[in-house]
Tab-separated table of C-alpha atoms in Angstrom:
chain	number	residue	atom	x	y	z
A	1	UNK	CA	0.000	0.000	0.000
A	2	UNK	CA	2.052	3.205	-0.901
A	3	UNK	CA	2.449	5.645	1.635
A	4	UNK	CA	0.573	4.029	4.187
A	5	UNK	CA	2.865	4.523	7.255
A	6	UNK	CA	3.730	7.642	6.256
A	7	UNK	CA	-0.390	8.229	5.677
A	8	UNK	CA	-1.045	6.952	9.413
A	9	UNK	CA	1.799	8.809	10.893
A	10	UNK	CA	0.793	12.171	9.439
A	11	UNK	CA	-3.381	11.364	10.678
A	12	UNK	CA	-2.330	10.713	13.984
A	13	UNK	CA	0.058	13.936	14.108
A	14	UNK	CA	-2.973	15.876	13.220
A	15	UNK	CA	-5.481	13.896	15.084
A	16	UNK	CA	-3.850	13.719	18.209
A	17	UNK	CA	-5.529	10.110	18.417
A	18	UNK	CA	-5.002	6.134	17.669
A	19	UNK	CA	-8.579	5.490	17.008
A	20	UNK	CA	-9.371	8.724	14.897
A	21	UNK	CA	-6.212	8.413	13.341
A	22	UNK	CA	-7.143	4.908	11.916
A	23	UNK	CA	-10.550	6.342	10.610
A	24	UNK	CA	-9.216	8.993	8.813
A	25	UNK	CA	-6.765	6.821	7.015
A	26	UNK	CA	-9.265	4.205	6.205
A	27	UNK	CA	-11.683	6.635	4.716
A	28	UNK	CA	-8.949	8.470	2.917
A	29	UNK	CA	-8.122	5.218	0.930
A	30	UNK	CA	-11.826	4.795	0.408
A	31	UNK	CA	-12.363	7.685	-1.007
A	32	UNK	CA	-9.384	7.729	-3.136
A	33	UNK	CA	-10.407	4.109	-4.520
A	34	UNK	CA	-13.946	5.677	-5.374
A	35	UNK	CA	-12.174	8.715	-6.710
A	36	UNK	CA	-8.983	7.155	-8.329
A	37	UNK	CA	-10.922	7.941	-11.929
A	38	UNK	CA	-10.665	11.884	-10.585
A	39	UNK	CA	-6.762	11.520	-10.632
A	40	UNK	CA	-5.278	12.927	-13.511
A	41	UNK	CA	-2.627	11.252	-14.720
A	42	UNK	CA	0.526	12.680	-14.829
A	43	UNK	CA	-0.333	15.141	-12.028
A	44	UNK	CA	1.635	14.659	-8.203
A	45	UNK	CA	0.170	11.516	-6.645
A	46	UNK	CA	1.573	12.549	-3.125
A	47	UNK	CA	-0.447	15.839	-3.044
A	48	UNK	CA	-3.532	14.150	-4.263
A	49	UNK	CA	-4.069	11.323	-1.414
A	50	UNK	CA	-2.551	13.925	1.060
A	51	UNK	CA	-5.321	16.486	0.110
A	52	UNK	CA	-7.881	13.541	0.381
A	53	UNK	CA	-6.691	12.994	3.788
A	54	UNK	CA	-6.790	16.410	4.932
A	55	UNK	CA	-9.804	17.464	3.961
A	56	UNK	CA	-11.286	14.603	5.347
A	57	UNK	CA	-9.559	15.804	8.630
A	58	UNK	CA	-10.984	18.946	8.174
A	59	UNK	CA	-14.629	17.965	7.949
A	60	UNK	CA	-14.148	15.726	10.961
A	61	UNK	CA	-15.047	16.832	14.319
A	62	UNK	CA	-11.616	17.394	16.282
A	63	UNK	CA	-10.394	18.942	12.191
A	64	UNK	CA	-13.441	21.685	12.766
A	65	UNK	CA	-12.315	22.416	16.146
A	66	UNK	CA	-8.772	22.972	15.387
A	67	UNK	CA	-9.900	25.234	12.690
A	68	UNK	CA	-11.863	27.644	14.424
A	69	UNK	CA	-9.567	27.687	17.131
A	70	UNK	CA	-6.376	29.569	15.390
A	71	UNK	CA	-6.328	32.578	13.109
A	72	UNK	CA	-2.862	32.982	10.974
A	73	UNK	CA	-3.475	36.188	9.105
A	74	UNK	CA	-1.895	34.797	6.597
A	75	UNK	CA	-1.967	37.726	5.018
A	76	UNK	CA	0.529	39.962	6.505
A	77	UNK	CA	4.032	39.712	5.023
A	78	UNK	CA	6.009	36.796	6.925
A	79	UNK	CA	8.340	38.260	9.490
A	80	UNK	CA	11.471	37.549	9.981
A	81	UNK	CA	12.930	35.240	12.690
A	82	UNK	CA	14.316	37.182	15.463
A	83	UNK	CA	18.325	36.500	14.802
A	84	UNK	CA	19.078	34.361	17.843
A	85	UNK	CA	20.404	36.612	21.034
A	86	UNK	CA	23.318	34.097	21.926
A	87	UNK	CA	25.330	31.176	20.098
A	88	UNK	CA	22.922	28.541	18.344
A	89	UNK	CA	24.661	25.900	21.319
A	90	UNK	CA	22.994	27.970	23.982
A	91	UNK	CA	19.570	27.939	22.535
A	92	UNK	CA	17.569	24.474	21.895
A	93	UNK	CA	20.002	22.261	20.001
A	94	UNK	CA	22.668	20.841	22.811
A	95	UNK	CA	19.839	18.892	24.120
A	96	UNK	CA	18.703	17.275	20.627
A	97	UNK	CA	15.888	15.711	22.527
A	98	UNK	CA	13.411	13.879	20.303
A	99	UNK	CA	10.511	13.901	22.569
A	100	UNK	CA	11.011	17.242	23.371
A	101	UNK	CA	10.455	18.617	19.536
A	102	UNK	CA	8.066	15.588	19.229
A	103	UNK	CA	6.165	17.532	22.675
A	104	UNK	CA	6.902	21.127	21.271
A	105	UNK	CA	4.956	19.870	17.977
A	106	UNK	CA	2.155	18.534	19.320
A	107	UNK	CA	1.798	22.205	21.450
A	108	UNK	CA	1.620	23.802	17.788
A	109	UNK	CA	-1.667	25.128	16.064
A	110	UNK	CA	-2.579	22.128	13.503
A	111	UNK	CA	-2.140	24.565	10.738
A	112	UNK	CA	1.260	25.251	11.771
A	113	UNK	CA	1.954	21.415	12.167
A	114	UNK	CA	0.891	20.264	9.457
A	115	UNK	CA	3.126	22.520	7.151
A	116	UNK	CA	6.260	21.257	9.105
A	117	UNK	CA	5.531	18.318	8.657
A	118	UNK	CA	4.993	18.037	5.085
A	119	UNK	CA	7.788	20.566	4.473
A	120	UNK	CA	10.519	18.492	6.906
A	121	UNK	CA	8.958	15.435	6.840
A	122	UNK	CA	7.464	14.145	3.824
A	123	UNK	CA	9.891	16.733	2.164
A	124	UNK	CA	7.409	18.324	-0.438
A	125	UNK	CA	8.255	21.327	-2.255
A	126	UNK	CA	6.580	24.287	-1.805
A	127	UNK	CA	4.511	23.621	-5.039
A	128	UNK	CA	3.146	20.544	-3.864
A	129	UNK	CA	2.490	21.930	-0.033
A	130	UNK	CA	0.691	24.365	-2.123
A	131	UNK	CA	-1.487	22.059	-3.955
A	132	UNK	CA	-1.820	19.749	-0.675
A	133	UNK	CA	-3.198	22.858	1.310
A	134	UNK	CA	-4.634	24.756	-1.613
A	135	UNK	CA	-3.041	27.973	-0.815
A	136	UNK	CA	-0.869	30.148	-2.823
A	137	UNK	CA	3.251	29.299	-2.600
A	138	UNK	CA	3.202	32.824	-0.886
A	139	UNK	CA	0.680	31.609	2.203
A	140	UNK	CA	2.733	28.057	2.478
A	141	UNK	CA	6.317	30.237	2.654
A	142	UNK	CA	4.658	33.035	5.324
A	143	UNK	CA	2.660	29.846	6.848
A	144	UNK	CA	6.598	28.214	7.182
A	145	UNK	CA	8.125	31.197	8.483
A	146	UNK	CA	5.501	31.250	11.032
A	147	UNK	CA	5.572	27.780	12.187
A	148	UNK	CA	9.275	27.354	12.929
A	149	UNK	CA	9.205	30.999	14.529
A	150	UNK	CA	6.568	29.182	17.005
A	151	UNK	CA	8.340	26.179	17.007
A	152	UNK	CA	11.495	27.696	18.057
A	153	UNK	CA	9.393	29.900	20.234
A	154	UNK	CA	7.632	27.150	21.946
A	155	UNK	CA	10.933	24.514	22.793
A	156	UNK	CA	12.540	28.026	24.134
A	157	UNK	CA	10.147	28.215	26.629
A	158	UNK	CA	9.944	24.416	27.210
A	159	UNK	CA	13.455	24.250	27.981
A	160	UNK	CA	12.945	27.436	30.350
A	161	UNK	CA	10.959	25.395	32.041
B	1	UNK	CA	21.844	44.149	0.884
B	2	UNK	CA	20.945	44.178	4.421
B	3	UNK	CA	21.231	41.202	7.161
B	4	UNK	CA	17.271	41.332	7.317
B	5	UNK	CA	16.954	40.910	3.670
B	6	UNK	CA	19.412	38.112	3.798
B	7	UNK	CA	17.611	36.090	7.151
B	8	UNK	CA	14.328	36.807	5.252
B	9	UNK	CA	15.703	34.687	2.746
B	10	UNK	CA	17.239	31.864	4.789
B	11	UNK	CA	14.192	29.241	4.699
B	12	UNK	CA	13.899	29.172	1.340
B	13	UNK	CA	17.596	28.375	0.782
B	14	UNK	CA	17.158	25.755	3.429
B	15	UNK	CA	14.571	24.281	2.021
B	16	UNK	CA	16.286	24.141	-1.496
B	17	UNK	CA	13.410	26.854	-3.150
B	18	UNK	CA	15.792	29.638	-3.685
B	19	UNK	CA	16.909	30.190	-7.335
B	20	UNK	CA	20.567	28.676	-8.002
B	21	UNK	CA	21.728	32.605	-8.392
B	22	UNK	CA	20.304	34.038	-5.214
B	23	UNK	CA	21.166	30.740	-3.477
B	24	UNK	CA	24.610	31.445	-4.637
B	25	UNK	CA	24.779	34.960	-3.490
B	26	UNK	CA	23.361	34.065	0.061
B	27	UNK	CA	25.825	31.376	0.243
B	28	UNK	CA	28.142	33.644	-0.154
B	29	UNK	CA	27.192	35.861	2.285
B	30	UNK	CA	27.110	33.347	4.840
B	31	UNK	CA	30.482	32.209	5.249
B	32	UNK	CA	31.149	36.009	5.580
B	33	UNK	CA	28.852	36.813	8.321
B	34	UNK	CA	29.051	35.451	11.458
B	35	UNK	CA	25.594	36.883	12.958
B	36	UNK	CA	23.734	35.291	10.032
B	37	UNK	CA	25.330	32.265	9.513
B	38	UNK	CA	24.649	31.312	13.144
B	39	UNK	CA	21.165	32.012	12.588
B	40	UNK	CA	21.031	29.450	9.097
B	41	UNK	CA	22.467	27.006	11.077
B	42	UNK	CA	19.859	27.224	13.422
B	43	UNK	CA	17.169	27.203	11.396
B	44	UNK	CA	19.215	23.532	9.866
B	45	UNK	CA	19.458	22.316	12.866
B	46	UNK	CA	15.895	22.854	13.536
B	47	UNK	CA	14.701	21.431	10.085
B	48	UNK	CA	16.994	18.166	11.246
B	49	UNK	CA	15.512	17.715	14.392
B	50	UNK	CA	11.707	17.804	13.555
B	51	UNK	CA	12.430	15.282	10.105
B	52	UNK	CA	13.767	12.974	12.675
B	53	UNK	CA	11.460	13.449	15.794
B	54	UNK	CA	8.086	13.824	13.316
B	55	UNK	CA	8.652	9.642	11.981
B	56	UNK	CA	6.406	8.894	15.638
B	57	UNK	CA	3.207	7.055	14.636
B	58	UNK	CA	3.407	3.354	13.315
B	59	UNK	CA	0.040	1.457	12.653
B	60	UNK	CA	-0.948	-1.170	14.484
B	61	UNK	CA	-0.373	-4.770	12.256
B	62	UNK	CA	-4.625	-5.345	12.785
B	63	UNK	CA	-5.137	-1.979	11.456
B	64	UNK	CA	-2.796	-2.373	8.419
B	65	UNK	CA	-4.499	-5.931	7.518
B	66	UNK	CA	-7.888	-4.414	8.167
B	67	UNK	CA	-7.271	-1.585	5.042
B	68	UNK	CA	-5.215	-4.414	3.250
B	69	UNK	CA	-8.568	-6.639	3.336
B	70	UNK	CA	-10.552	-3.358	2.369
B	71	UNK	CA	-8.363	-2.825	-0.418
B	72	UNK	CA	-8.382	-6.316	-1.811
B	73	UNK	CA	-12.587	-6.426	-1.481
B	74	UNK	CA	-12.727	-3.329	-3.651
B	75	UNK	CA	-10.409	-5.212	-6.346
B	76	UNK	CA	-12.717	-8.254	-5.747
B	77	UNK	CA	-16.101	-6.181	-5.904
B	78	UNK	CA	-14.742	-4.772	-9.021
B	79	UNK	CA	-15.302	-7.906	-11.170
B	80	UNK	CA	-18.478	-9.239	-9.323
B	81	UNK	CA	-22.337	-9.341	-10.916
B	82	UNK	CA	-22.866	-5.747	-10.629
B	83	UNK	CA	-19.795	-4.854	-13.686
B	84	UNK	CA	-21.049	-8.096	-15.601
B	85	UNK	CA	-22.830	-5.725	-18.279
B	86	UNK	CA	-19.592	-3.138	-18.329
B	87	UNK	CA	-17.191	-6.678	-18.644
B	88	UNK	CA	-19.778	-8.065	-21.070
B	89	UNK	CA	-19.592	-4.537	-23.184
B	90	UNK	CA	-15.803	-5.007	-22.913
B	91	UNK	CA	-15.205	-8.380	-24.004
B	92	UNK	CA	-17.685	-7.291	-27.130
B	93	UNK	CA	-15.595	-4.604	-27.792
B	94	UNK	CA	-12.532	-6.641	-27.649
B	95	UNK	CA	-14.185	-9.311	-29.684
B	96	UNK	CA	-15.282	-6.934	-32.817
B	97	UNK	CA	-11.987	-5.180	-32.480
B	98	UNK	CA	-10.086	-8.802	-32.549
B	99	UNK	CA	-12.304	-9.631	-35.652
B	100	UNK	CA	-11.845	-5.929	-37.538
B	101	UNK	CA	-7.800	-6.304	-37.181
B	102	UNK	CA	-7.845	-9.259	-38.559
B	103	UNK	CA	-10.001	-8.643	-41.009
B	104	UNK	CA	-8.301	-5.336	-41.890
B	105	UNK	CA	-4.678	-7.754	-41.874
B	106	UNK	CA	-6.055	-9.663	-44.574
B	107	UNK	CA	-6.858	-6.472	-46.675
B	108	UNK	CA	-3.659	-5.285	-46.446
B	109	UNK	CA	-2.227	-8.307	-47.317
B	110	UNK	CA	-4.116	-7.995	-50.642
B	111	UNK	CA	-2.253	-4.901	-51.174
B	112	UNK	CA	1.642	-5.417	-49.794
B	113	UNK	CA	2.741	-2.455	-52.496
B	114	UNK	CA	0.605	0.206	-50.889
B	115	UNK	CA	1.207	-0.464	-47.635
B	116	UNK	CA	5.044	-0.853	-48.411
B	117	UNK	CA	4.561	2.387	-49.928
B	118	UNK	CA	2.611	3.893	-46.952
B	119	UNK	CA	5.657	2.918	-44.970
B	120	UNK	CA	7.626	4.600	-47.374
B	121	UNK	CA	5.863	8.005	-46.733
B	122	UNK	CA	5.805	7.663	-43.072
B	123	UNK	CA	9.754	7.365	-43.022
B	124	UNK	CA	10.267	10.269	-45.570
B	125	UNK	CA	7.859	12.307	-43.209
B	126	UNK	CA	10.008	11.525	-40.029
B	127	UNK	CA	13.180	12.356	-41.695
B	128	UNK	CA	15.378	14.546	-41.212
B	129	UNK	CA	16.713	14.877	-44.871
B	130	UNK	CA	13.340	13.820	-46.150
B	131	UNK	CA	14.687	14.634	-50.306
B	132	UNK	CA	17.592	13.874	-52.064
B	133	UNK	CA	16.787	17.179	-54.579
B	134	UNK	CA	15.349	20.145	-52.948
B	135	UNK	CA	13.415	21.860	-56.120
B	136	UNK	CA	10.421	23.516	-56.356
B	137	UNK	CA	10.902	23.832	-60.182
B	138	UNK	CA	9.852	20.768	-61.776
B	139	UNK	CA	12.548	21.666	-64.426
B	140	UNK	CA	15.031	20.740	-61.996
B	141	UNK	CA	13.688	17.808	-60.298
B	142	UNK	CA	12.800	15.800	-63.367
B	143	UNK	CA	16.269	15.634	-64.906
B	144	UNK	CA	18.101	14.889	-61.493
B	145	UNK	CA	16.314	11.219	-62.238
B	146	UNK	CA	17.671	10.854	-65.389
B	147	UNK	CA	20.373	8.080	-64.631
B	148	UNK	CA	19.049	7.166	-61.452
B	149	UNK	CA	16.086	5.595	-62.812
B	150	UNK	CA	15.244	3.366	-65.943
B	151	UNK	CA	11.892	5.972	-66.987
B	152	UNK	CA	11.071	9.233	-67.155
B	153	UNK	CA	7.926	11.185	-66.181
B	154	UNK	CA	6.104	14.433	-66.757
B	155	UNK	CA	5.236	16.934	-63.698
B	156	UNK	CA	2.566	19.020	-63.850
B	157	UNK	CA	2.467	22.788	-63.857
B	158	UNK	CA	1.539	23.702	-60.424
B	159	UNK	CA	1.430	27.514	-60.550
B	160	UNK	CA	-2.309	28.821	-59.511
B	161	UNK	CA	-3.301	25.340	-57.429
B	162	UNK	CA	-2.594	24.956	-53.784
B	163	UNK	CA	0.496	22.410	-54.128
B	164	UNK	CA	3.791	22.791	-54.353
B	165	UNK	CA	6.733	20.803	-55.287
B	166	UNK	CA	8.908	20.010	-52.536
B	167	UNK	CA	11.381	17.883	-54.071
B	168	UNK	CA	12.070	13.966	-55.038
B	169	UNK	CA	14.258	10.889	-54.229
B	170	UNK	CA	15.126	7.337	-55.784
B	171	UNK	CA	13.075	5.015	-53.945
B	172	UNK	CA	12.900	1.022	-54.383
B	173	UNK	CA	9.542	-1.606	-54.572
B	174	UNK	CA	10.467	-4.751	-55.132
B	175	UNK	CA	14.124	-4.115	-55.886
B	176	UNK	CA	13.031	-1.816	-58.414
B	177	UNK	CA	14.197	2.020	-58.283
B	178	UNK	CA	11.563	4.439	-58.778
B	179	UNK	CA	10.807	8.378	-58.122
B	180	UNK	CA	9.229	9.735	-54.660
B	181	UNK	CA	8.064	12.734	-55.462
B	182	UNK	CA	6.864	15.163	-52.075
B	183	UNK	CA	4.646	17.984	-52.598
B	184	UNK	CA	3.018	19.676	-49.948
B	185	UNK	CA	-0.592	21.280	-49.857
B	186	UNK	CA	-0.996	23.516	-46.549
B	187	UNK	CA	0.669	22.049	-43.821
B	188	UNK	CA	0.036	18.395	-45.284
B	189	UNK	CA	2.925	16.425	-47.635
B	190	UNK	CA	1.973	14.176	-49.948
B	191	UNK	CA	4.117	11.404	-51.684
B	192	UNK	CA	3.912	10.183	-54.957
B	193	UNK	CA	5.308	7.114	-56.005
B	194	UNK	CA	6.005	6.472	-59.551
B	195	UNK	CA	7.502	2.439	-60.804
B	196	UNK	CA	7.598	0.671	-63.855
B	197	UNK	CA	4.720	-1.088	-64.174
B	198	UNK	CA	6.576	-4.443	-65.825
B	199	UNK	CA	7.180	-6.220	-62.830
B	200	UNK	CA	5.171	-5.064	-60.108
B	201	UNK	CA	2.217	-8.078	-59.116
B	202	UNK	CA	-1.402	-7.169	-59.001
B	203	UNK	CA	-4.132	-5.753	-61.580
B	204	UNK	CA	-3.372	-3.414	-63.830
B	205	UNK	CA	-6.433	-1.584	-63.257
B	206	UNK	CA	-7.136	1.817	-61.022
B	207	UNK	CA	-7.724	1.824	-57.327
B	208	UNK	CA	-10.355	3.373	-56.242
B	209	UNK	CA	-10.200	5.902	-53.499
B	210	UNK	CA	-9.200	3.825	-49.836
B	211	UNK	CA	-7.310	4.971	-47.083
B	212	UNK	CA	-4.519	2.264	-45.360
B	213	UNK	CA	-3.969	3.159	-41.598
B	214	UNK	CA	-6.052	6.559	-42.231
B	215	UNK	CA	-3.484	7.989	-44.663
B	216	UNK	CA	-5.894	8.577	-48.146
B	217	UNK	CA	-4.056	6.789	-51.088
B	218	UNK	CA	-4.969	6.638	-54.828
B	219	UNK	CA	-2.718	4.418	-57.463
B	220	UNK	CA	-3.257	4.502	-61.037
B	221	UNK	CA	-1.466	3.337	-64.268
B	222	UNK	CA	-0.268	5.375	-67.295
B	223	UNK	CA	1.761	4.675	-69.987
B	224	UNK	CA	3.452	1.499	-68.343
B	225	UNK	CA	3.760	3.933	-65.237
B	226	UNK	CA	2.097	2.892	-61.891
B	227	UNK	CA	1.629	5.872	-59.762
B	228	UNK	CA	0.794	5.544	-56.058
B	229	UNK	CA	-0.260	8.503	-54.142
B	230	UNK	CA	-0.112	8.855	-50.295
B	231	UNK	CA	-0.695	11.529	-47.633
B	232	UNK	CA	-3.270	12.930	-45.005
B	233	UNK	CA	-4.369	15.405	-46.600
B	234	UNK	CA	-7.806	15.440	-47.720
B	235	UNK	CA	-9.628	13.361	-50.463
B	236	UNK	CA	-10.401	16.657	-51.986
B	237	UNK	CA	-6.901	17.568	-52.412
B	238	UNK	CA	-5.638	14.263	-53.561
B	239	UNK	CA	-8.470	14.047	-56.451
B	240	UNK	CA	-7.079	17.304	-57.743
B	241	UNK	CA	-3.628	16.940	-57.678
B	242	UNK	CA	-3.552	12.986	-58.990
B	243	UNK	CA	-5.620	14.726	-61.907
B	244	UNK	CA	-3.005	17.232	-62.998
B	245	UNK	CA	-0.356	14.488	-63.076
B	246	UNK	CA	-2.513	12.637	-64.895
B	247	UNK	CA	-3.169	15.562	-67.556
B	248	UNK	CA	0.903	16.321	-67.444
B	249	UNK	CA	1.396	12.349	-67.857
């Protein structure tokens, strides 16, 4: 089954749950079976059964709560990162703790997680985040910026703590 | 250009979306500044850490067999009583289609020479030096034949019609050498295929209009000539240009 861990992994990031994680998958292969005939040929496979998933996600309950809950204005120009006050050692990365990013993610809005994810993780370009989310290249880039800003923001604090 | 415009620029180089110029430039820049190459490094170090710390979820093995077994029903469902009509309408389909080819086999066979000859134009088409003599003055192209092959031949006048001479070459049926002659009408060529008729097997008689593999062809005799003409142009275009051969014949 292609891209089936890779499927699951990314539901339960957004889903935050085994159970609901295993429903969206199974209905996103559903639907893609009914809908293979809608796949044009020739056009990025990847973004296709990714945007099947995620709009399923969206329409689900815990998909319409994390919706509502986060405004992006996306529209503002991105701003830049704050240029880090001391050395990169004395910030986040001498501790390369895994379940501390893993933690740090799961504290993000699902709009911001979801674009690291398919940007770090699954590696897309921005062309095919941008067909995945249907947003313009410009929103995925200022939708990036964002994330990692918050990411850093967020394991900053965590290790504060 | 300023820090800020360089930083602003960092995730895209990162992420290997920066054109190979500006990604150059900021490259550059980099290894010269301290404050901003600390930052990219940063920001790589980041990227790092979430590709490896994001790989968390694994399914469960029930849960992979359980869309495994939904997968494979689909595949089954797909050739059970309710697609009988649409496999029925296939196998029809594939059953008229087996019947035509063949069928349409054994009328080419009863014509080898055309569809040798249909060949013929198809490879002159895809070449790249498609004529041996480059003329549009049938003054010129009918004596660069004389030697090459054992006739000669009249061309037509073709000022005031829609065709033009393109040019010829030797070409060979049945070890015979004979004269390709390419005109071209619009955006359409056309071959015409002139060979002793001594020689050649089948009737002596004219074909009537047919097309082989949707190219329109016409073959007539003249004067111990057989002409064979081939091209996708229209039937139209091929009536009026095998007539003025014939007139010039």
């Amino acid at each position: 089954m292609p891209l089936f861990d890779r499927l699951y992994n990314f539901a339960h990031w957004l889903t935050q749950d085994r159970a609901e994680a295993e429903d969206l998958v199974q209905e996103t292969y559903a639907k893609a079976l009914k809908g293979f005939r809608s796949f044009q040929q020739g056009t990025n496979f990847r973004a296709w059964i990714y945007q099947i998933l995620r709009n399923t996600f969206l329409t689900s309950r815990t998909g319409l709560k994390s919706a509502i809950s986060v405004s992006l204005d996306e529209e503002a120009p991105p701003e830049n990162l704050p240029v880090a006050s001391g050395t990169p050692e004395s910030i986040l990365l001498q501790r390369s703790d895994q379940e501390l990013v893993q933690r740090a993610l799961e504290k993000l809005a699902v709009p911001y997680r979801e674009v690291l994810l398919l940007c770090e993780f699954e590696e897309m370009s921005y062309q095919e985040i941008s067909s995945t989310l249907a947003v313009p290249i410009g929103t995925v880039m200022s939708r990036l910026s964002r994330a990692r800003r918050a990411l850093r923001d967020t394991l900053q604090e965590m290790q504060r703590n | 250009m300023s820090c800020d415009s360089w930083t602003q620029k960092l995730d895209a180089y990162i992420d290997g979306e920066l054109p190979v110029a500006e990604a150059r430039a900021l490259n550059e820049h980099l290894k010269q500044c301290a404050s901003c190459g600390a930052e990219g490094l940063l920001r790589v170090q980041q990227k790092r850490m979430v590709q490896a710390a994001a790989f968390r979820f694994k399914p469960e093995a029930a849960f992979r067999a359980r869309i495994q077994k939904q997968i494979a029903t689909r595949k089954r469902f797909g050739w059970g009583p309710r697609w009988f009509p649409v496999v029925a309408t296939l196998a029809a389909v594939l059953l008229v289609g087996t019947f035509a080819f063949t069928f349409h086999r054994g009328r080419r066979s009863e014509q080898p020479l055309l569809s040798e000859l249909v060949d013929q134009h198809v490879a002159t088409l895809a070449s790249a030096n498609p004529v041996d003599v480059i003329s549009t003055d049938r003054h010129t192209v009918k004596p660069w034949f004389a030697g090459k092959i054992p006739f000669t031949f009249n061309l037509p006048e073709l000022q005031n019609t829609p065709f033009t001479l393109v040019g010829g070459r030797v070409a060979y049926l049945r070890q015979s050498p004979g004269a390709e002659l390419i005109f071209r009408v619009r955006q359409h060529q056309i071959s015409v295929f002139i060979f002793q008729e001594q020689g050649l097997p089948g009737t002596h008689e004219d074909r009537s209009p047919e097309t082989s593999l949707s190219f329109e062809t016409r073959s007539w005799q003249h004067n111990g000539l057989r002409y064979f003409m081939i091209s996708d142009a229209g039937a139209a275009d091929l009536n009026q240009l095998s007539q003025l051969i014939k007139d010039a014949g």
